[in-house]
Amino acid sequence: MCLLLSSCGNSIAKLESIVEDIKTDGKNWDADQWESVIRDVADLHIAFWESEPTKADIKTFDKLGDKFVKAVEKAAKSKKSQKALEKAYKVLNKDRDFKALNRKIEKMESKARKAVNKKSRRDDDEEEDDEEDNEDDERYADEEANEDDESYDDEEDEDY
């Protein structure tokens, strides 16, 4: 379990680091650097989705994904970086292994999100069941208390 949690945390921390690198140096990167970063991010996605993330982890990862996109867009405002990024994407779009990796990521993401939603619904159902059990316990306790009061009244009536 700790390995899974640390794997998820490592993916998040590494993505944060990549976003910071893009913000500071991305506008000066060449095509090879962009290609390398995009491949690294794909590998981080695989590690993240394999880690069986929680709903909170997914929310954090999604926010980081948005920051990644914004950082790339900002870096691409530089003509040099834009050309380098376009060249990197052309290389990646021709790479069958990279395309297969992206399909794998999509499947893993879908499966992980479904598992989290299913667990969330199951947890909600368990909470509702617990609440119903508590209500039943309270009703049962009230009924027992009323029965005890009635039997006490009957005993008093017999004495008089």
mmCIF file of C-alpha atoms in Angstrom:
data_model
loop_
_atom_site.group_PDB
_atom_site.id
_atom_site.type_symbol
_atom_site.label_atom_id
_atom_site.label_comp_id
_atom_site.label_asym_id
_atom_site.label_seq_id
_atom_site.Cartn_x
_atom_site.Cartn_y
_atom_site.Cartn_z
ATOM 1 C CA MET A 1 0.000 0.000 0.000
ATOM 2 C CA CYS A 2 2.793 2.421 0.876
ATOM 3 C CA LEU A 3 4.437 1.663 -2.464
ATOM 4 C CA LEU A 4 1.244 2.594 -4.286
ATOM 5 C CA LEU A 5 0.847 5.807 -2.340
ATOM 6 C CA SER A 6 4.453 6.801 -2.841
ATOM 7 C CA SER A 7 4.180 5.977 -6.538
ATOM 8 C CA CYS A 8 1.193 8.279 -6.865
ATOM 9 C CA GLY A 9 2.953 10.982 -4.834
ATOM 10 C CA ASN A 10 6.092 10.626 -6.904
ATOM 11 C CA SER A 11 4.122 11.084 -10.127
ATOM 12 C CA ILE A 12 2.517 14.216 -8.755
ATOM 13 C CA ALA A 13 5.816 15.607 -7.467
ATOM 14 C CA LYS A 14 7.581 14.849 -10.755
ATOM 15 C CA LEU A 15 4.822 16.506 -12.766
ATOM 16 C CA GLU A 16 5.026 19.569 -10.507
ATOM 17 C CA SER A 17 8.750 19.671 -11.171
ATOM 18 C CA ILE A 18 8.229 19.421 -14.931
ATOM 19 C CA VAL A 19 5.687 22.239 -14.847
ATOM 20 C CA GLU A 20 8.181 24.428 -12.988
ATOM 21 C CA ASP A 21 10.927 23.556 -15.499
ATOM 22 C CA ILE A 22 8.649 24.518 -18.376
ATOM 23 C CA LYS A 23 7.791 27.813 -16.702
ATOM 24 C CA THR A 24 11.429 28.711 -16.168
ATOM 25 C CA ASP A 25 13.165 27.304 -19.248
ATOM 26 C CA GLY A 26 10.551 25.960 -21.660
ATOM 27 C CA LYS A 27 10.707 28.913 -24.018
ATOM 28 C CA ASN A 28 14.392 28.085 -24.675
ATOM 29 C CA TRP A 29 14.005 24.352 -25.287
ATOM 30 C CA ASP A 30 14.742 22.641 -28.570
ATOM 31 C CA ALA A 31 12.655 19.897 -30.196
ATOM 32 C CA ASP A 32 14.567 17.087 -28.475
ATOM 33 C CA GLN A 33 13.981 18.599 -25.041
ATOM 34 C CA TRP A 34 10.273 19.016 -25.725
ATOM 35 C CA GLU A 35 10.017 15.468 -27.028
ATOM 36 C CA SER A 36 11.778 14.160 -23.940
ATOM 37 C CA VAL A 37 9.482 16.086 -21.597
ATOM 38 C CA ILE A 38 6.342 14.921 -23.391
ATOM 39 C CA ARG A 39 7.536 11.310 -23.198
ATOM 40 C CA ASP A 40 8.322 11.766 -19.508
ATOM 41 C CA VAL A 41 4.835 13.119 -18.887
ATOM 42 C CA ALA A 42 3.340 10.109 -20.678
ATOM 43 C CA ASP A 43 5.385 7.796 -18.446
ATOM 44 C CA LEU A 44 4.194 9.746 -15.392
ATOM 45 C CA HIS A 45 0.613 9.202 -16.505
ATOM 46 C CA ILE A 46 1.204 5.451 -16.696
ATOM 47 C CA ALA A 47 2.754 5.393 -13.210
ATOM 48 C CA PHE A 48 -0.031 7.547 -11.796
ATOM 49 C CA TRP A 49 -2.909 5.490 -13.183
ATOM 50 C CA GLU A 50 -1.217 2.231 -12.160
ATOM 51 C CA SER A 51 -0.945 3.502 -8.585
ATOM 52 C CA GLU A 52 -4.712 3.159 -8.003
ATOM 53 C CA PRO A 53 -5.146 6.817 -7.092
ATOM 54 C CA THR A 54 -7.826 8.134 -4.780
ATOM 55 C CA LYS A 55 -10.413 10.701 -5.774
ATOM 56 C CA ALA A 56 -8.300 13.421 -4.122
ATOM 57 C CA ASP A 57 -5.184 12.241 -5.970
ATOM 58 C CA ILE A 58 -7.020 12.401 -9.278
ATOM 59 C CA LYS A 59 -8.251 15.902 -8.522
ATOM 60 C CA THR A 60 -4.694 17.020 -7.722
ATOM 61 C CA PHE A 61 -3.334 15.336 -10.848
ATOM 62 C CA ASP A 62 -6.026 16.937 -13.022
ATOM 63 C CA LYS A 63 -5.176 20.391 -11.663
ATOM 64 C CA LEU A 64 -1.510 19.752 -12.391
ATOM 65 C CA GLY A 65 -2.448 18.665 -15.903
ATOM 66 C CA ASP A 66 -4.161 22.002 -16.403
ATOM 67 C CA LYS A 67 -1.062 23.806 -15.102
ATOM 68 C CA PHE A 68 1.075 21.754 -17.484
ATOM 69 C CA VAL A 69 -1.058 22.770 -20.475
ATOM 70 C CA LYS A 70 -0.966 26.445 -19.453
ATOM 71 C CA ALA A 71 2.810 26.337 -18.967
ATOM 72 C CA VAL A 72 3.281 24.753 -22.412
ATOM 73 C CA GLU A 73 0.975 27.322 -24.031
ATOM 74 C CA LYS A 74 2.853 30.163 -22.357
ATOM 75 C CA ALA A 75 6.241 28.753 -23.385
ATOM 76 C CA ALA A 76 4.973 28.273 -26.953
ATOM 77 C CA LYS A 77 4.375 32.009 -27.291
ATOM 78 C CA SER A 78 8.062 32.270 -28.104
ATOM 79 C CA LYS A 79 8.587 31.620 -31.847
ATOM 80 C CA LYS A 80 11.654 29.477 -31.184
ATOM 81 C CA SER A 81 9.858 27.323 -28.641
ATOM 82 C CA GLN A 82 6.724 27.073 -30.768
ATOM 83 C CA LYS A 83 8.716 25.707 -33.719
ATOM 84 C CA ALA A 84 10.591 23.293 -31.464
ATOM 85 C CA LEU A 85 7.351 22.090 -29.905
ATOM 86 C CA GLU A 86 5.718 21.588 -33.310
ATOM 87 C CA LYS A 87 8.738 19.589 -34.460
ATOM 88 C CA ALA A 88 8.583 17.438 -31.318
ATOM 89 C CA TYR A 89 4.873 16.734 -31.870
ATOM 90 C CA LYS A 90 5.533 15.760 -35.498
ATOM 91 C CA VAL A 91 8.090 13.203 -34.345
ATOM 92 C CA LEU A 92 5.764 11.887 -31.634
ATOM 93 C CA ASN A 93 2.796 11.658 -34.003
ATOM 94 C CA LYS A 94 4.835 9.393 -36.276
ATOM 95 C CA ASP A 95 5.971 7.168 -33.387
ATOM 96 C CA ARG A 96 3.741 4.053 -33.206
ATOM 97 C CA ASP A 97 4.983 3.149 -29.723
ATOM 98 C CA PHE A 98 4.095 6.588 -28.428
ATOM 99 C CA LYS A 99 0.633 6.365 -29.994
ATOM 100 C CA ALA A 100 0.142 2.949 -28.382
ATOM 101 C CA LEU A 101 1.292 4.405 -25.068
ATOM 102 C CA ASN A 102 -1.323 7.153 -25.333
ATOM 103 C CA ARG A 103 -4.060 4.594 -26.017
ATOM 104 C CA LYS A 104 -2.887 2.622 -22.986
ATOM 105 C CA ILE A 105 -3.002 5.779 -20.866
ATOM 106 C CA GLU A 106 -6.571 6.514 -21.983
ATOM 107 C CA LYS A 107 -7.695 2.987 -21.057
ATOM 108 C CA MET A 108 -5.923 3.072 -17.713
ATOM 109 C CA GLU A 109 -7.344 6.482 -16.899
ATOM 110 C CA SER A 110 -10.854 5.397 -17.768
ATOM 111 C CA LYS A 111 -10.541 2.238 -15.685
ATOM 112 C CA ALA A 112 -9.090 4.109 -12.688
ATOM 113 C CA ARG A 113 -11.761 6.842 -12.794
ATOM 114 C CA LYS A 114 -14.508 4.214 -12.984
ATOM 115 C CA ALA A 115 -13.004 2.348 -10.023
ATOM 116 C CA VAL A 116 -12.868 5.540 -7.953
ATOM 117 C CA ASN A 117 -16.460 6.440 -8.853
ATOM 118 C CA LYS A 118 -17.623 2.910 -8.048
ATOM 119 C CA LYS A 119 -15.805 2.996 -4.703
ATOM 120 C CA SER A 120 -17.279 6.407 -3.973
ATOM 121 C CA ARG A 121 -20.807 5.150 -4.689
ATOM 122 C CA ARG A 122 -20.173 2.022 -2.595
ATOM 123 C CA ASP A 123 -18.904 4.166 0.294
ATOM 124 C CA ASP A 124 -21.988 6.383 0.012
ATOM 125 C CA ASP A 125 -24.231 3.307 0.069
ATOM 126 C CA GLU A 126 -22.419 1.979 3.141
ATOM 127 C CA GLU A 127 -22.923 5.319 4.893
ATOM 128 C CA GLU A 128 -26.630 5.209 4.076
ATOM 129 C CA ASP A 129 -26.829 1.619 5.350
ATOM 130 C CA ASP A 130 -25.059 2.625 8.557
ATOM 131 C CA GLU A 131 -27.481 5.521 9.027
ATOM 132 C CA GLU A 132 -30.445 3.198 8.444
ATOM 133 C CA ASP A 133 -29.011 0.671 10.912
ATOM 134 C CA ASN A 134 -28.597 3.411 13.498
ATOM 135 C CA GLU A 135 -32.183 4.529 12.963
ATOM 136 C CA ASP A 136 -33.379 0.923 13.287
ATOM 137 C CA ASP A 137 -31.341 0.505 16.482
ATOM 138 C CA GLU A 138 -32.843 3.699 17.907
ATOM 139 C CA ARG A 139 -36.394 2.594 16.998
ATOM 140 C CA TYR A 140 -35.776 -0.827 18.528
ATOM 141 C CA ALA A 141 -34.389 0.750 21.699
ATOM 142 C CA ASP A 142 -37.426 3.079 21.896
ATOM 143 C CA GLU A 143 -39.809 0.137 21.440
ATOM 144 C CA GLU A 144 -38.045 -1.858 24.153
ATOM 145 C CA ALA A 145 -38.182 1.120 26.485
ATOM 146 C CA ASN A 146 -41.922 1.487 25.840
ATOM 147 C CA GLU A 147 -42.487 -2.232 26.458
ATOM 148 C CA ASP A 148 -40.582 -2.014 29.749
ATOM 149 C CA ASP A 149 -42.717 0.966 30.798
ATOM 150 C CA GLU A 150 -45.942 -0.888 29.934
ATOM 151 C CA SER A 151 -44.930 -4.032 31.850
ATOM 152 C CA TYR A 152 -44.043 -1.875 34.833
ATOM 153 C CA ASP A 153 -47.488 -0.246 34.673
ATOM 154 C CA ASP A 154 -49.146 -3.678 34.547
ATOM 155 C CA GLU A 155 -47.254 -4.794 37.642
ATOM 156 C CA GLU A 156 -48.319 -1.661 39.520
ATOM 157 C CA ASP A 157 -51.960 -2.240 38.584
ATOM 158 C CA GLU A 158 -51.869 -5.781 39.934
ATOM 159 C CA ASP A 159 -50.611 -4.571 43.338
ATOM 160 C CA TYR A 160 -53.566 -2.265 43.876
#
